[in-house]
Structure formats: structure tokens, C-alpha cells
Amino acid sequence: MIVDNEVEILLVEDNQTDAELAIRALRKRNLANRLEWVKDGAEALDFIFATGKYAERNVNNTPKVILLDLRLPKVDGLEVLRKIKSDERTKTIPVVILTSSNEDRDITESYTLGVNSYINKPVDFDHFSETVSKLGFYWLLMNKPPV
């Protein structure tokens, strides 16, 4: 578990297979060295806001990007997104929804709450791997965040 200022990617994914595929795809491009994987929405909020088991973490050391699933145990992804985007300390963190949901209401609600991108998880392994690699490359190396 990385708890200092080294986290660049926060992966919020309850499905172990999807998480492992995402991590493998990011490792392939050398983008997973500073990745933290959390398995539910409550743990994601604890990490982001430095509470619970992450209370020792400096809340000001935010991830460069959050890859967020919507269908999560404990606290769903839309509520996690709502809390991130409504807090002054975290509202500028890029959040990318990476989910199997293609429901119009989820897409609309995500953008209403301030998501930066909404991507459906490809079903095919190679396509999924390529999508995650491109996401990591763009958000970590190409995107220019506010200072």
C-alpha cells in the first residue's frame, strides 16, 4: 500500500479480474509503479480524504487521476464522484469513470457531477488492456493539470 505523495493513479475497482487487467496494462507501459488499488467506495473516500486506515496520509498529496467504477460495494461510484467534485481540496482531480454501465442516466449523472471522462469497459481483453494503457498515458503524461 502506497500512502505518501507517490500515488499517481487511484484505481477504484471491486472486480479483482478487471483490476488485475488494468494494473497489468498500466505496468506494460510503466505507469503502475505509483498506483493504489482500493476495492470499494468507502475505502476510496478514506484514501482520498485521508481518513480511516489512510488517516496518516497527507490529504494534499492527491492522485493525478482516479479510475472509478460505478458499481461498487459500500458506497457507489456516483456518490464517490459527488464527494470528490464537491470538495475544494479534490474537485480538480481528474476522474475517469471506467465501468460496464452504458445506461444513459449513469452517463448523464456522471457528467452532471463533473466527471472528466466516461468510458465503457471493453469486454475483449486486448481492447480493455489497450484502453487502460491509453487512459494512463493520457492522464499521466499528456494532460496538463492546474497548478
mmCIF file of C-alpha atoms in Angstrom:
data_model
loop_
_atom_site.group_PDB
_atom_site.id
_atom_site.type_symbol
_atom_site.label_atom_id
_atom_site.label_comp_id
_atom_site.label_asym_id
_atom_site.label_seq_id
_atom_site.Cartn_x
_atom_site.Cartn_y
_atom_site.Cartn_z
ATOM 1 C CA MET A 1 0.000 0.000 0.000
ATOM 2 C CA ILE A 2 1.350 3.403 -1.030
ATOM 3 C CA VAL A 3 0.276 6.132 1.369
ATOM 4 C CA ASP A 4 2.621 9.030 0.663
ATOM 5 C CA ASN A 5 2.911 11.537 -2.137
ATOM 6 C CA GLU A 6 3.859 8.905 -4.705
ATOM 7 C CA VAL A 7 0.347 7.882 -5.784
ATOM 8 C CA GLU A 8 -0.372 8.930 -9.337
ATOM 9 C CA ILE A 9 -3.285 6.616 -10.123
ATOM 10 C CA LEU A 10 -6.056 5.636 -7.742
ATOM 11 C CA LEU A 11 -7.869 2.608 -9.149
ATOM 12 C CA VAL A 12 -11.296 2.095 -7.558
ATOM 13 C CA GLU A 13 -12.474 -1.321 -8.713
ATOM 14 C CA ASP A 14 -14.200 -4.132 -6.814
ATOM 15 C CA ASN A 15 -13.782 -6.753 -9.542
ATOM 16 C CA GLN A 16 -10.410 -8.407 -8.970
ATOM 17 C CA THR A 17 -10.084 -9.610 -12.570
ATOM 18 C CA ASP A 18 -10.773 -6.143 -14.017
ATOM 19 C CA ALA A 19 -8.379 -4.561 -11.524
ATOM 20 C CA GLU A 20 -5.614 -7.044 -12.327
ATOM 21 C CA LEU A 21 -6.108 -6.496 -16.068
ATOM 22 C CA ALA A 22 -5.959 -2.719 -15.592
ATOM 23 C CA ILE A 23 -2.828 -2.950 -13.454
ATOM 24 C CA ARG A 24 -1.172 -5.292 -15.963
ATOM 25 C CA ALA A 25 -1.988 -2.911 -18.830
ATOM 26 C CA LEU A 26 -0.560 0.049 -16.897
ATOM 27 C CA ARG A 27 2.570 -1.929 -15.949
ATOM 28 C CA LYS A 28 3.126 -2.756 -19.601
ATOM 29 C CA ARG A 29 3.543 0.990 -20.213
ATOM 30 C CA ASN A 30 5.457 1.507 -16.946
ATOM 31 C CA LEU A 31 2.589 3.536 -15.494
ATOM 32 C CA ALA A 32 1.682 1.362 -12.487
ATOM 33 C CA ASN A 33 4.654 1.995 -10.212
ATOM 34 C CA ARG A 34 2.713 4.560 -8.221
ATOM 35 C CA LEU A 35 -0.773 3.074 -8.254
ATOM 36 C CA GLU A 36 -3.082 2.423 -5.326
ATOM 37 C CA TRP A 37 -5.941 -0.060 -5.776
ATOM 38 C CA VAL A 38 -8.971 0.166 -3.486
ATOM 39 C CA LYS A 39 -11.864 -2.256 -3.678
ATOM 40 C CA ASP A 40 -14.945 -0.265 -2.634
ATOM 41 C CA GLY A 41 -16.302 3.264 -2.468
ATOM 42 C CA ALA A 42 -15.822 3.657 1.278
ATOM 43 C CA GLU A 43 -12.138 2.743 1.003
ATOM 44 C CA ALA A 44 -11.780 5.164 -1.927
ATOM 45 C CA LEU A 45 -13.191 8.017 0.171
ATOM 46 C CA ASP A 46 -10.935 7.083 3.089
ATOM 47 C CA PHE A 47 -7.919 7.210 0.778
ATOM 48 C CA ILE A 48 -8.896 10.449 -0.959
ATOM 49 C CA PHE A 49 -9.767 12.304 2.247
ATOM 50 C CA ALA A 50 -7.083 10.663 4.443
ATOM 51 C CA THR A 51 -9.455 9.049 6.945
ATOM 52 C CA GLY A 52 -9.810 5.549 8.389
ATOM 53 C CA LYS A 53 -6.817 3.353 7.650
ATOM 54 C CA TYR A 54 -5.392 6.183 5.500
ATOM 55 C CA ALA A 55 -5.533 8.806 8.266
ATOM 56 C CA GLU A 56 -1.738 9.139 8.238
ATOM 57 C CA ARG A 57 -1.705 10.002 4.530
ATOM 58 C CA ASN A 58 -1.245 13.656 3.563
ATOM 59 C CA VAL A 59 -4.615 14.656 2.080
ATOM 60 C CA ASN A 60 -2.879 17.318 -0.038
ATOM 61 C CA ASN A 61 -0.962 14.657 -1.994
ATOM 62 C CA THR A 62 -3.768 13.839 -4.391
ATOM 63 C CA PRO A 63 -3.625 11.283 -7.199
ATOM 64 C CA LYS A 64 -3.032 12.600 -10.719
ATOM 65 C CA VAL A 65 -6.070 10.627 -11.887
ATOM 66 C CA ILE A 66 -8.780 8.430 -10.390
ATOM 67 C CA LEU A 67 -10.104 5.487 -12.415
ATOM 68 C CA LEU A 68 -13.523 4.869 -10.880
ATOM 69 C CA ASP A 69 -16.002 2.052 -11.371
ATOM 70 C CA LEU A 70 -19.664 2.899 -10.740
ATOM 71 C CA ARG A 71 -20.954 -0.377 -9.327
ATOM 72 C CA LEU A 72 -19.092 -0.551 -6.024
ATOM 73 C CA PRO A 73 -19.889 -2.062 -2.624
ATOM 74 C CA LYS A 74 -20.460 0.127 0.448
ATOM 75 C CA VAL A 75 -20.540 3.488 -1.407
ATOM 76 C CA ASP A 76 -21.371 3.561 -5.117
ATOM 77 C CA GLY A 77 -19.198 5.294 -7.675
ATOM 78 C CA LEU A 78 -21.587 8.187 -8.275
ATOM 79 C CA GLU A 79 -21.513 9.065 -4.569
ATOM 80 C CA VAL A 80 -17.706 8.857 -4.559
ATOM 81 C CA LEU A 81 -17.647 11.181 -7.584
ATOM 82 C CA ARG A 82 -20.122 13.565 -5.906
ATOM 83 C CA LYS A 83 -17.923 13.842 -2.806
ATOM 84 C CA ILE A 84 -14.710 14.315 -4.803
ATOM 85 C CA LYS A 85 -16.141 17.042 -7.014
ATOM 86 C CA SER A 86 -17.898 18.899 -4.178
ATOM 87 C CA ASP A 87 -14.775 19.322 -2.041
ATOM 88 C CA GLU A 88 -12.384 22.217 -2.718
ATOM 89 C CA ARG A 89 -9.352 20.051 -1.956
ATOM 90 C CA THR A 90 -10.209 17.380 -4.510
ATOM 91 C CA LYS A 91 -12.527 18.841 -7.141
ATOM 92 C CA THR A 92 -9.750 19.363 -9.696
ATOM 93 C CA ILE A 93 -8.532 15.740 -9.595
ATOM 94 C CA PRO A 94 -9.362 14.186 -12.969
ATOM 95 C CA VAL A 95 -11.842 11.353 -12.549
ATOM 96 C CA VAL A 96 -12.399 8.823 -15.305
ATOM 97 C CA ILE A 97 -15.394 6.522 -14.981
ATOM 98 C CA LEU A 98 -14.359 3.079 -16.217
ATOM 99 C CA THR A 99 -17.457 0.923 -15.968
ATOM 100 C CA SER A 100 -19.562 -1.713 -17.651
ATOM 101 C CA SER A 101 -22.645 0.501 -17.331
ATOM 102 C CA ASN A 102 -23.866 2.012 -20.573
ATOM 103 C CA GLU A 103 -27.044 3.447 -19.047
ATOM 104 C CA ASP A 104 -27.883 6.976 -20.171
ATOM 105 C CA ARG A 105 -28.772 8.051 -16.632
ATOM 106 C CA ASP A 106 -25.340 6.982 -15.331
ATOM 107 C CA ILE A 107 -23.571 8.838 -18.134
ATOM 108 C CA THR A 108 -25.668 11.984 -17.663
ATOM 109 C CA GLU A 109 -25.341 11.937 -13.861
ATOM 110 C CA SER A 110 -21.571 11.391 -14.087
ATOM 111 C CA TYR A 111 -21.093 14.434 -16.317
ATOM 112 C CA THR A 112 -23.502 16.493 -14.205
ATOM 113 C CA LEU A 113 -21.335 15.702 -11.172
ATOM 114 C CA GLY A 114 -18.172 16.747 -13.011
ATOM 115 C CA VAL A 115 -16.559 13.562 -14.333
ATOM 116 C CA ASN A 116 -13.739 14.217 -16.788
ATOM 117 C CA SER A 117 -14.390 11.172 -18.960
ATOM 118 C CA TYR A 118 -16.806 8.238 -19.114
ATOM 119 C CA ILE A 119 -15.566 5.016 -20.698
ATOM 120 C CA ASN A 120 -17.271 1.653 -21.015
ATOM 121 C CA LYS A 121 -15.071 -1.277 -20.101
ATOM 122 C CA PRO A 122 -14.409 -3.216 -23.279
ATOM 123 C CA VAL A 123 -15.340 -6.875 -22.939
ATOM 124 C CA ASP A 124 -12.399 -8.129 -25.010
ATOM 125 C CA PHE A 125 -9.144 -8.450 -23.006
ATOM 126 C CA ASP A 126 -6.888 -6.891 -25.660
ATOM 127 C CA HIS A 127 -9.229 -3.948 -26.182
ATOM 128 C CA PHE A 128 -9.593 -3.477 -22.417
ATOM 129 C CA SER A 129 -5.818 -3.543 -21.995
ATOM 130 C CA GLU A 130 -5.298 -1.041 -24.803
ATOM 131 C CA THR A 131 -7.981 1.288 -23.422
ATOM 132 C CA VAL A 132 -6.475 1.326 -19.920
ATOM 133 C CA SER A 133 -2.975 1.864 -21.311
ATOM 134 C CA LYS A 134 -4.158 4.846 -23.349
ATOM 135 C CA LEU A 135 -6.003 6.265 -20.340
ATOM 136 C CA GLY A 136 -2.935 6.062 -18.154
ATOM 137 C CA PHE A 137 -0.686 7.511 -20.827
ATOM 138 C CA TYR A 138 -3.004 10.442 -21.485
ATOM 139 C CA TRP A 139 -3.803 11.393 -17.891
ATOM 140 C CA LEU A 140 -0.288 10.920 -16.508
ATOM 141 C CA LEU A 141 1.886 12.103 -19.362
ATOM 142 C CA MET A 142 -0.180 14.234 -21.752
ATOM 143 C CA ASN A 143 -2.725 16.056 -19.573
ATOM 144 C CA LYS A 144 -1.676 19.380 -18.014
ATOM 145 C CA PRO A 145 -3.352 19.703 -14.570
ATOM 146 C CA PRO A 146 -3.895 23.027 -12.765
ATOM 147 C CA VAL A 147 -1.041 24.160 -10.552
#
